[in-house]
CSV table of N, CA and C in Angstrom, one decimal:
chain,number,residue,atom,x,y,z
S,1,UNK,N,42.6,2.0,1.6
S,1,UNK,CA,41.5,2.7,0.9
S,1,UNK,C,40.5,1.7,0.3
S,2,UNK,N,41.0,0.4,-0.5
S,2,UNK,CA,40.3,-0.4,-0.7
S,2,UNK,C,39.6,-1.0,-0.2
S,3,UNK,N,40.2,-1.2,1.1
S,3,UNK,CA,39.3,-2.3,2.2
S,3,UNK,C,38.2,-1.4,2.9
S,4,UNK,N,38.4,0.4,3.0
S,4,UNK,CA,37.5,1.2,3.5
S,4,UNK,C,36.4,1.1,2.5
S,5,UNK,N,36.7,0.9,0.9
S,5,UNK,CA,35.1,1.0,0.2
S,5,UNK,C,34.5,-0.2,0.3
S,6,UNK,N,35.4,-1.7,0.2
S,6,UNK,CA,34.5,-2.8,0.4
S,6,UNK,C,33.5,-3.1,1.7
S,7,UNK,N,34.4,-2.4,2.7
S,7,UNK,CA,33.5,-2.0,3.8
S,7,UNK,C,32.4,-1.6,3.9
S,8,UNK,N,32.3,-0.2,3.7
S,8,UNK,CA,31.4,0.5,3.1
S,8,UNK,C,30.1,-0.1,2.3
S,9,UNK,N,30.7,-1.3,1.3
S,9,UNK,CA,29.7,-1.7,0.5
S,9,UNK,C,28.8,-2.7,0.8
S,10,UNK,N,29.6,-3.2,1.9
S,10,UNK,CA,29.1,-4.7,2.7
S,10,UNK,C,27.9,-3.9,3.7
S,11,UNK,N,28.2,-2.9,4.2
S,11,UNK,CA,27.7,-2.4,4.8
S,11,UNK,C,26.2,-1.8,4.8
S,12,UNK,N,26.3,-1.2,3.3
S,12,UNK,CA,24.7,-0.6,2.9
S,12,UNK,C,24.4,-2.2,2.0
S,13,UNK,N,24.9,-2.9,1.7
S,13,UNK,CA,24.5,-4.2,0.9
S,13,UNK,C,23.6,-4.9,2.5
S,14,UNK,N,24.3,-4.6,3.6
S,14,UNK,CA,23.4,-5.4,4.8
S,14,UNK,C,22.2,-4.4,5.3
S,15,UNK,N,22.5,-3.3,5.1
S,15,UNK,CA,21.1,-2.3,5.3
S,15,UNK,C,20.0,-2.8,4.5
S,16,UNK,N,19.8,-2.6,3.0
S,16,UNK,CA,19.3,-2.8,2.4
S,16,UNK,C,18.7,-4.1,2.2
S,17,UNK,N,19.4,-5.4,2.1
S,17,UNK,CA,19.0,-6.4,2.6
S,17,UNK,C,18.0,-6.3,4.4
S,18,UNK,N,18.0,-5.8,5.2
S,18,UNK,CA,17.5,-5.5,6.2
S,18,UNK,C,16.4,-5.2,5.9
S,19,UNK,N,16.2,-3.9,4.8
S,19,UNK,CA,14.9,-3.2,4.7
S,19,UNK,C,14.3,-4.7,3.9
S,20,UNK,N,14.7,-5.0,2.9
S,20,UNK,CA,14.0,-5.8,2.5
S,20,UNK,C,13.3,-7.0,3.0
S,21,UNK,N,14.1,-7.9,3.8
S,21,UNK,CA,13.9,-9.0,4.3
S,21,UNK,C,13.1,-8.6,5.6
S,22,UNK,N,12.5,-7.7,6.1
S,22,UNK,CA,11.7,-7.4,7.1
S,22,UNK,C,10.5,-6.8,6.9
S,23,UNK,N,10.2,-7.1,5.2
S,23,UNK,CA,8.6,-6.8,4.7
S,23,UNK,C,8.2,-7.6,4.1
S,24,UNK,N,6.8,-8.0,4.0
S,24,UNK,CA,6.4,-8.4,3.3
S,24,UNK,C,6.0,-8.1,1.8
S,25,UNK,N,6.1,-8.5,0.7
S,25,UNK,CA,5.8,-8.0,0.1
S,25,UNK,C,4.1,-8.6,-0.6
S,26,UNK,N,3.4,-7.8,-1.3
S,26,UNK,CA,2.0,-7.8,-1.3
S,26,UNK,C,1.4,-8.4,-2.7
S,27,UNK,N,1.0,-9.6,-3.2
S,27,UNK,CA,0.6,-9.5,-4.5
S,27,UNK,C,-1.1,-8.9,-4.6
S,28,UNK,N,-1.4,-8.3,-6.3
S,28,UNK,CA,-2.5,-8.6,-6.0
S,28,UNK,C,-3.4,-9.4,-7.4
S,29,UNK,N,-4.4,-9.6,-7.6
S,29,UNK,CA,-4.7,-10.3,-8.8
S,29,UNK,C,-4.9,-9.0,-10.1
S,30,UNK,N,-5.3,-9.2,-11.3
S,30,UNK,CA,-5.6,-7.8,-12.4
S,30,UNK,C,-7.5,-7.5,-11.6
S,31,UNK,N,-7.3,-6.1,-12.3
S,31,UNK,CA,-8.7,-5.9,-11.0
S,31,UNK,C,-9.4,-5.7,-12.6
S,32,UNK,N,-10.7,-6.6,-11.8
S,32,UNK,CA,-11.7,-6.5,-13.3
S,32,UNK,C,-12.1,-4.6,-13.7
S,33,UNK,N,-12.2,-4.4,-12.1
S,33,UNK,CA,-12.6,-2.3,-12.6
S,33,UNK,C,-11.8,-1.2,-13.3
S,34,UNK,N,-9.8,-1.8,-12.6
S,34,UNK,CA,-9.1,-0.6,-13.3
S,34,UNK,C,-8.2,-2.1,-13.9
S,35,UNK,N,-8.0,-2.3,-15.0
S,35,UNK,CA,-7.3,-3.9,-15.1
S,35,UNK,C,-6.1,-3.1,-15.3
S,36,UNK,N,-6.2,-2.2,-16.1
S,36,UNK,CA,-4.9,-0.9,-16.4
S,36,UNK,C,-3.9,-1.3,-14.9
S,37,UNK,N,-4.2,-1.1,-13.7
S,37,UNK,CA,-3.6,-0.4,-12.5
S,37,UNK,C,-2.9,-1.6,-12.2
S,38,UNK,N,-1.5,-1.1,-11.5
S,38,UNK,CA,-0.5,-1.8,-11.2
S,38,UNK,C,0.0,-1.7,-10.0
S,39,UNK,N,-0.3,-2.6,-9.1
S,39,UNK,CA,-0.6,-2.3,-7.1
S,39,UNK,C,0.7,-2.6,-7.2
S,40,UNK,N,1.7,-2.2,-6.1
S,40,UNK,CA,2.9,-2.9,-5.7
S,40,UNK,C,2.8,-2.3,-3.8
S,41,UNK,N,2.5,-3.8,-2.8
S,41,UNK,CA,2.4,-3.3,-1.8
S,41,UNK,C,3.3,-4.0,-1.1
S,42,UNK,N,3.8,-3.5,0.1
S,42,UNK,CA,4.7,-3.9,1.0
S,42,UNK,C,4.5,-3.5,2.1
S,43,UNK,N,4.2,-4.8,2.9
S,43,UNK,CA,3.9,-4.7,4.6
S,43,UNK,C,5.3,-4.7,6.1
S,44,UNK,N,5.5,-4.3,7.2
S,44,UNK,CA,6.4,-4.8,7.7
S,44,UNK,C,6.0,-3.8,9.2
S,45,UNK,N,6.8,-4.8,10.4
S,45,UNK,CA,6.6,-4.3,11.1
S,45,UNK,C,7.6,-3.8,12.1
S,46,UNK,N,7.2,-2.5,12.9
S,46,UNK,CA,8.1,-1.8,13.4
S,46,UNK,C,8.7,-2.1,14.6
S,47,UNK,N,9.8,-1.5,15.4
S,47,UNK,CA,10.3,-1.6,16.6
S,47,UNK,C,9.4,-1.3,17.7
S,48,UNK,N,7.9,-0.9,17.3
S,48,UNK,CA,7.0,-0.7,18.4
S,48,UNK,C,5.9,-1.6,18.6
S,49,UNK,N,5.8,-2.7,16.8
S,49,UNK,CA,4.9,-3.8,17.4
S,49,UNK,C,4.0,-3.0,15.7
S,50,UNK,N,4.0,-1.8,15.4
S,50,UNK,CA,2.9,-1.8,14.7
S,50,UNK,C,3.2,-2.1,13.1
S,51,UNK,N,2.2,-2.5,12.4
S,51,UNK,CA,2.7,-2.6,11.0
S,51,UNK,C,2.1,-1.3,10.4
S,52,UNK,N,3.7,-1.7,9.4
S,52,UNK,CA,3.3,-0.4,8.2
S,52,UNK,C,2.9,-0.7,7.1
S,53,UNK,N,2.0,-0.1,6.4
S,53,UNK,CA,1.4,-0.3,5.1
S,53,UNK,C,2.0,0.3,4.2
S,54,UNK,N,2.9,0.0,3.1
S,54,UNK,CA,3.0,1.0,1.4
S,54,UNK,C,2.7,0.3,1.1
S,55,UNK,N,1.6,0.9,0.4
S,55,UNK,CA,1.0,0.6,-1.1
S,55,UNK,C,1.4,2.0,-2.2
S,56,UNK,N,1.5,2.0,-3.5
S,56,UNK,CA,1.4,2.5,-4.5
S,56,UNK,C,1.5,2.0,-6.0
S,57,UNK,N,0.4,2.7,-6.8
S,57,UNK,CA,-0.5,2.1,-7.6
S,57,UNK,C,-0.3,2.8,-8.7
S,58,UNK,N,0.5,2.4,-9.7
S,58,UNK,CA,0.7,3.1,-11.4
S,58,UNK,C,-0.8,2.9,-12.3
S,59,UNK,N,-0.9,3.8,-13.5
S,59,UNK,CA,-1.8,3.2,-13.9
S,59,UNK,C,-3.3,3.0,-13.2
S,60,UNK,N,-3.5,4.0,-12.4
S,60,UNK,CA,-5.0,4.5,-11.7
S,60,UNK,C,-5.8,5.4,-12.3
S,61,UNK,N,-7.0,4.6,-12.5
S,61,UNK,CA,-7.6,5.8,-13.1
S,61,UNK,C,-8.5,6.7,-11.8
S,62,UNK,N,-8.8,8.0,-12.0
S,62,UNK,CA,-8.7,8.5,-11.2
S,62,UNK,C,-10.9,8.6,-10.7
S,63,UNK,N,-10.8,8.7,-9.7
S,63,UNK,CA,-12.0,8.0,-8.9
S,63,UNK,C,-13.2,8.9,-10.2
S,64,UNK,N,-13.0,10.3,-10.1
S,64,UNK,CA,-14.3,10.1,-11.1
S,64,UNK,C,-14.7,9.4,-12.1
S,65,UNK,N,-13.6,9.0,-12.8
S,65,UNK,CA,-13.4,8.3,-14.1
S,65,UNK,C,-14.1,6.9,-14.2
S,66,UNK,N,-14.2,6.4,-12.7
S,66,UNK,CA,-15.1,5.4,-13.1
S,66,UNK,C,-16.7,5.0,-13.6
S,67,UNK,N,-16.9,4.1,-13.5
S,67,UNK,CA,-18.5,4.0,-13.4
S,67,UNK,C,-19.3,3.0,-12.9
S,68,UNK,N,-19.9,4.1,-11.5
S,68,UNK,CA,-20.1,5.1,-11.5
S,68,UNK,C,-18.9,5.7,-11.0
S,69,UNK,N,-19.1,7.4,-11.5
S,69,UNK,CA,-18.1,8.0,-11.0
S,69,UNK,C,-17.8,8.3,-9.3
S,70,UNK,N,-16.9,8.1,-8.3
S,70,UNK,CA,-16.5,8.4,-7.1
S,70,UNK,C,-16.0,9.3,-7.1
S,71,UNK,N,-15.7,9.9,-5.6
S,71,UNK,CA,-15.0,10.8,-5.0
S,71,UNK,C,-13.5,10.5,-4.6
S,72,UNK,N,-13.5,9.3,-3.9
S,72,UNK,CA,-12.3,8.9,-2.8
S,72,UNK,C,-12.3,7.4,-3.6
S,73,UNK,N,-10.7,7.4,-3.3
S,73,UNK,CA,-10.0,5.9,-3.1
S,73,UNK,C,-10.1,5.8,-1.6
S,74,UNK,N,-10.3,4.6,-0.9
S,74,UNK,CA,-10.2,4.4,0.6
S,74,UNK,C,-9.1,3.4,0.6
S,75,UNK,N,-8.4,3.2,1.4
S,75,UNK,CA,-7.3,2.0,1.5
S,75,UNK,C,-8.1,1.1,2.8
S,76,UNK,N,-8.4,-0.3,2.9
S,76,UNK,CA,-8.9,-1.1,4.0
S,76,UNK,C,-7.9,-2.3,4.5
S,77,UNK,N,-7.9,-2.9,5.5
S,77,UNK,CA,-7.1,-4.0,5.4
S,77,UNK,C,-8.4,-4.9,6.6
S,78,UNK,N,-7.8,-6.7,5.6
S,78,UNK,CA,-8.7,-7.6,6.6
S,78,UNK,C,-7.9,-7.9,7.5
S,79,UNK,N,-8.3,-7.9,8.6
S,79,UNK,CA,-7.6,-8.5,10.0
S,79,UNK,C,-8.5,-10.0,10.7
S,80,UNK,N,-7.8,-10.4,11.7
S,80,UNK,CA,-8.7,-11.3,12.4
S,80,UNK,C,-9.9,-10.5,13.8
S,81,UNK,N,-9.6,-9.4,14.0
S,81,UNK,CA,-10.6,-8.5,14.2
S,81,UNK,C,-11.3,-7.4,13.7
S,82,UNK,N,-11.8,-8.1,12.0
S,82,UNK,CA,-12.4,-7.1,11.4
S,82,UNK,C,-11.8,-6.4,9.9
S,83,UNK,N,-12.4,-6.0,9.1
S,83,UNK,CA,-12.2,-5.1,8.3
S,83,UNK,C,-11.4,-3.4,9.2
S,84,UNK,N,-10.6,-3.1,8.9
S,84,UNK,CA,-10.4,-1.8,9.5
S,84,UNK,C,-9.8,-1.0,8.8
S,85,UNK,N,-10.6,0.4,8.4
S,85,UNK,CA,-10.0,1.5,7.3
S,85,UNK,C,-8.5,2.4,7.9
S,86,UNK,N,-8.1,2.2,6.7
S,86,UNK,CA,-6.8,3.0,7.2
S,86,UNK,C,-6.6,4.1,6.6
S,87,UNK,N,-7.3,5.0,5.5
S,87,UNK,CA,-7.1,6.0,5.2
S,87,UNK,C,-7.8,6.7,3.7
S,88,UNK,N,-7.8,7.5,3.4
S,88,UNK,CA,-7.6,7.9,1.8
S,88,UNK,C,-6.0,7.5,1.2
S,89,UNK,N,-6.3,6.9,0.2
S,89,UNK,CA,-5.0,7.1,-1.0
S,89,UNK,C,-5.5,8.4,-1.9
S,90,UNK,N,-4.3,8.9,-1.8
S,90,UNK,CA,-4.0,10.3,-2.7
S,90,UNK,C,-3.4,9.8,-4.0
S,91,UNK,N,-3.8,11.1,-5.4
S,91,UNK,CA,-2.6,11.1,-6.3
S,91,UNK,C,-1.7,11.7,-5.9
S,92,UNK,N,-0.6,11.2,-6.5
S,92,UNK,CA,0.4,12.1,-6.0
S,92,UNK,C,0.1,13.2,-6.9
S,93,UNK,N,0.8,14.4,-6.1
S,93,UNK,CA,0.0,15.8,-6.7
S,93,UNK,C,1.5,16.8,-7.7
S,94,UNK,N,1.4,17.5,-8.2
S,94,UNK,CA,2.1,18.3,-8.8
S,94,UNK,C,2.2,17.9,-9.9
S,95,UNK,N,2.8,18.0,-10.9
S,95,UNK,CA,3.4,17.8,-12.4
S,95,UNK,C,2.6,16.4,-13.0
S,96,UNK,N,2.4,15.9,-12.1
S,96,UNK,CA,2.5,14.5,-13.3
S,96,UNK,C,0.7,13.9,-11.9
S,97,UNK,N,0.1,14.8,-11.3
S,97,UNK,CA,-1.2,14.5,-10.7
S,97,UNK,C,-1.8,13.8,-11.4
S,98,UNK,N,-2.2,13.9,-12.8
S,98,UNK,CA,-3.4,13.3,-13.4
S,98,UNK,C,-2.7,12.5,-14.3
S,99,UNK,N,-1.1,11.2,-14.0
S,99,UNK,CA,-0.9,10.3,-14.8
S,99,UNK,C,-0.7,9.0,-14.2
S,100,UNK,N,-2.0,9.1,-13.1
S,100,UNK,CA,-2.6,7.6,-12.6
S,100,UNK,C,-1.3,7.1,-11.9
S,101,UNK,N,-1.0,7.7,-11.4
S,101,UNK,CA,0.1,7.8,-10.1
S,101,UNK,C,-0.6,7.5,-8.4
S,102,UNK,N,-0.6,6.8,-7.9
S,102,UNK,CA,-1.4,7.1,-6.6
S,102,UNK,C,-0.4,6.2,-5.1
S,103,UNK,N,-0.4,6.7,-4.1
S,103,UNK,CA,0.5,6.4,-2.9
S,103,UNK,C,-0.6,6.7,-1.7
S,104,UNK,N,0.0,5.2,-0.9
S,104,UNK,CA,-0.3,5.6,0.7
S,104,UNK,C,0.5,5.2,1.3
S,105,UNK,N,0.5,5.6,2.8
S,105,UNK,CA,1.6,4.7,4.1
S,105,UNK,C,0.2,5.3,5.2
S,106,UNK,N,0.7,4.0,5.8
S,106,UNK,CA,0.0,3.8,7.3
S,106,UNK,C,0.2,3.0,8.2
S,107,UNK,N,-0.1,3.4,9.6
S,107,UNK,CA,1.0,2.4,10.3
S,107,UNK,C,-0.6,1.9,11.5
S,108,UNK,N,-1.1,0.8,11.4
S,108,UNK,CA,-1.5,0.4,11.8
S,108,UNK,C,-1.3,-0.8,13.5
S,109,UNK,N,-1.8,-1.0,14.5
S,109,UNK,CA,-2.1,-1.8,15.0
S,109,UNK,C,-2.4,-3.3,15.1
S,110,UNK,N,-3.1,-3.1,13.8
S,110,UNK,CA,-4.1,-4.1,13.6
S,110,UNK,C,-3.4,-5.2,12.6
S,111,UNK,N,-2.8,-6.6,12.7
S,111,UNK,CA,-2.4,-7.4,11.7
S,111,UNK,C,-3.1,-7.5,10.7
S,112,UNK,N,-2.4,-7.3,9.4
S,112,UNK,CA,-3.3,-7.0,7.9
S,112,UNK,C,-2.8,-8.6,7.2
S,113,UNK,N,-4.4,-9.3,7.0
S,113,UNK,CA,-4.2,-10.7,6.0
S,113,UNK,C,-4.6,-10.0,4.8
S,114,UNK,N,-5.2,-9.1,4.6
S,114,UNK,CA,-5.4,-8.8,3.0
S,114,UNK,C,-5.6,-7.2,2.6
S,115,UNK,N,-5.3,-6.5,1.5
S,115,UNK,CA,-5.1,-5.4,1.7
S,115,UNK,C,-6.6,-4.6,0.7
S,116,UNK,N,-7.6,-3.8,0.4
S,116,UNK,CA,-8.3,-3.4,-0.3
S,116,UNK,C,-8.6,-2.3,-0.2
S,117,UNK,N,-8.9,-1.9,-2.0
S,117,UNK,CA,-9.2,-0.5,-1.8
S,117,UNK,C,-10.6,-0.4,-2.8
S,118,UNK,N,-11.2,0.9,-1.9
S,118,UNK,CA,-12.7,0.8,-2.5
S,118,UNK,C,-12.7,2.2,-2.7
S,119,UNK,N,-13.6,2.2,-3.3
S,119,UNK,CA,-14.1,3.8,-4.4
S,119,UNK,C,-15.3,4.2,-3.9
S,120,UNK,N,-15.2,5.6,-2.8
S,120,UNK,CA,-16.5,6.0,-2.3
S,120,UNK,C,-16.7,7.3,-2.6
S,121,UNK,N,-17.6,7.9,-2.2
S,121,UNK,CA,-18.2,9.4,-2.4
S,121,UNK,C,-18.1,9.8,-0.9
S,122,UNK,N,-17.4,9.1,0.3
S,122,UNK,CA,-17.6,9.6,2.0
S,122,UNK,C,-16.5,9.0,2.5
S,123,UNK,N,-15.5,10.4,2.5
S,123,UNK,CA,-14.7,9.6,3.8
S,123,UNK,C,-14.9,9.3,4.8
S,124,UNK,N,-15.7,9.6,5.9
S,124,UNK,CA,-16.1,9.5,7.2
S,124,UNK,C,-17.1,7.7,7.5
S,125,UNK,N,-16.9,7.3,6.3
S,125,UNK,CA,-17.7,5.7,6.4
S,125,UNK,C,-16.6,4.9,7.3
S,126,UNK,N,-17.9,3.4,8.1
S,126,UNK,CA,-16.8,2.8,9.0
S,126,UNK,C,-16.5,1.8,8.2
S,127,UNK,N,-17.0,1.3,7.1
S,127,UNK,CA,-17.1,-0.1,6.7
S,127,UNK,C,-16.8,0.5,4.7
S,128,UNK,N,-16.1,-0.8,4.0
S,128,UNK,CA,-15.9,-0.7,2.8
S,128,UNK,C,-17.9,-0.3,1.6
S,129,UNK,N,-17.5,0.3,1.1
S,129,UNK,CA,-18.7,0.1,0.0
S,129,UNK,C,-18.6,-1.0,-0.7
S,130,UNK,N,-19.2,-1.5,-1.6
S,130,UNK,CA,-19.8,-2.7,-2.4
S,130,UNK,C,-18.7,-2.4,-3.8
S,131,UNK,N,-18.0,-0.6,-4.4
S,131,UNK,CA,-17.0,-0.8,-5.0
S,131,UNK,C,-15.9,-1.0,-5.0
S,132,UNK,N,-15.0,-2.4,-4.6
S,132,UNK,CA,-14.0,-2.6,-4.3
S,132,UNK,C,-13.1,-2.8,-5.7
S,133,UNK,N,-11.9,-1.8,-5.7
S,133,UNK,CA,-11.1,-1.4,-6.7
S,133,UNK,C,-9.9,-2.5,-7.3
S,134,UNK,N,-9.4,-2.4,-5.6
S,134,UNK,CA,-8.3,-3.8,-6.0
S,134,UNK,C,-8.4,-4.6,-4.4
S,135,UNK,N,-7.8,-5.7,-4.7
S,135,UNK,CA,-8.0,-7.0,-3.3
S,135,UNK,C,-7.1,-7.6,-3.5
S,136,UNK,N,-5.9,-7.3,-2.7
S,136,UNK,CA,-4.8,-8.2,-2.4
S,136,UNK,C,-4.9,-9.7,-2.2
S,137,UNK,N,-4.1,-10.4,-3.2
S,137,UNK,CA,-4.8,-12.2,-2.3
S,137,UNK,C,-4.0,-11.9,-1.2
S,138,UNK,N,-4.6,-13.0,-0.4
S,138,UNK,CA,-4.4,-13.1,1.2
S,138,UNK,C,-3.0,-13.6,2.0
S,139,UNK,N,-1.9,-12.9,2.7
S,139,UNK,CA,-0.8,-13.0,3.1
S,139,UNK,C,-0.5,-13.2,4.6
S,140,UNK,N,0.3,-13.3,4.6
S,140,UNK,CA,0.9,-13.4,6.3
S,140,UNK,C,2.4,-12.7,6.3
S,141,UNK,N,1.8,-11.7,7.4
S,141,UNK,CA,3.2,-10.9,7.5
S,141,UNK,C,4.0,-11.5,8.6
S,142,UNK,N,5.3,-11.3,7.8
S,142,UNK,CA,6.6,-11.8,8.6
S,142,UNK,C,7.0,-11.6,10.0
């Protein structure tokens, strides 16, 4: 019975080490616009070749709130072919929506050297606006 739990433990202790050691993880610098907000992102890539993006962001104030006030958080990432958008970031919604809670995932093609999020009034734009929220310094995924 003993040796079935140490088993067991070696076991999810090597899973978990796995998830870990197969992402990168993302720093970013204090953002002069929300200095409050607290990015924690992690890159990695999949059994099909594509990378995935989590990001999620405590401490967000929420896009009207700024100034000027926006609509949308956009998530962007630099690549060696370009800036390329990957999505809206949401709050997360229910109970706790308006306590600067905010999450994305995306699974891109495109190798990401840096990760940014900008504050627009249009999701349908191809290119970042001039309000950029937060800017990952520049990484290399594993």
């Amino acid at each position: 019975m003993a040796h079935f739990k140490k088993t067991n433990l070696f076991l999810i202790l090597l899973i978990l080490w796995g998830f870990t050691s197969c992402s990168t993880k993302i720093t970013f610098p204090v953002s002069a616009v929300v200095p409050a907000a607290e990015p924690a992102a992690k890159i990695g890539k999949n059994k099909e070749g594509a990378y995935e993006v989590e990001l999620n962001v405590n401490n967000l104030a929420l896009p009207e709130r700024l100034s000027p006030p926006k609509k949308h958080y956009l998530v962007w990432i630099d690549t060696d072919q370009g800036i390329k958008k990957l999505g809206e970031m949401s709050n997360n919604s229910g109970m706790f929506r308006n306590r600067g809670k905010a999450a994305f995932e995306a699974s891109t093609p495109y190798r990401p050297t840096i990760i940014l999020v900008t504050a627009e009034n249009d999701l349908e734009i191809n290119f970042p606006g001039s309000h950029v929220v937060l800017k990952s310094r520049p990484f290399e995924v594993k």
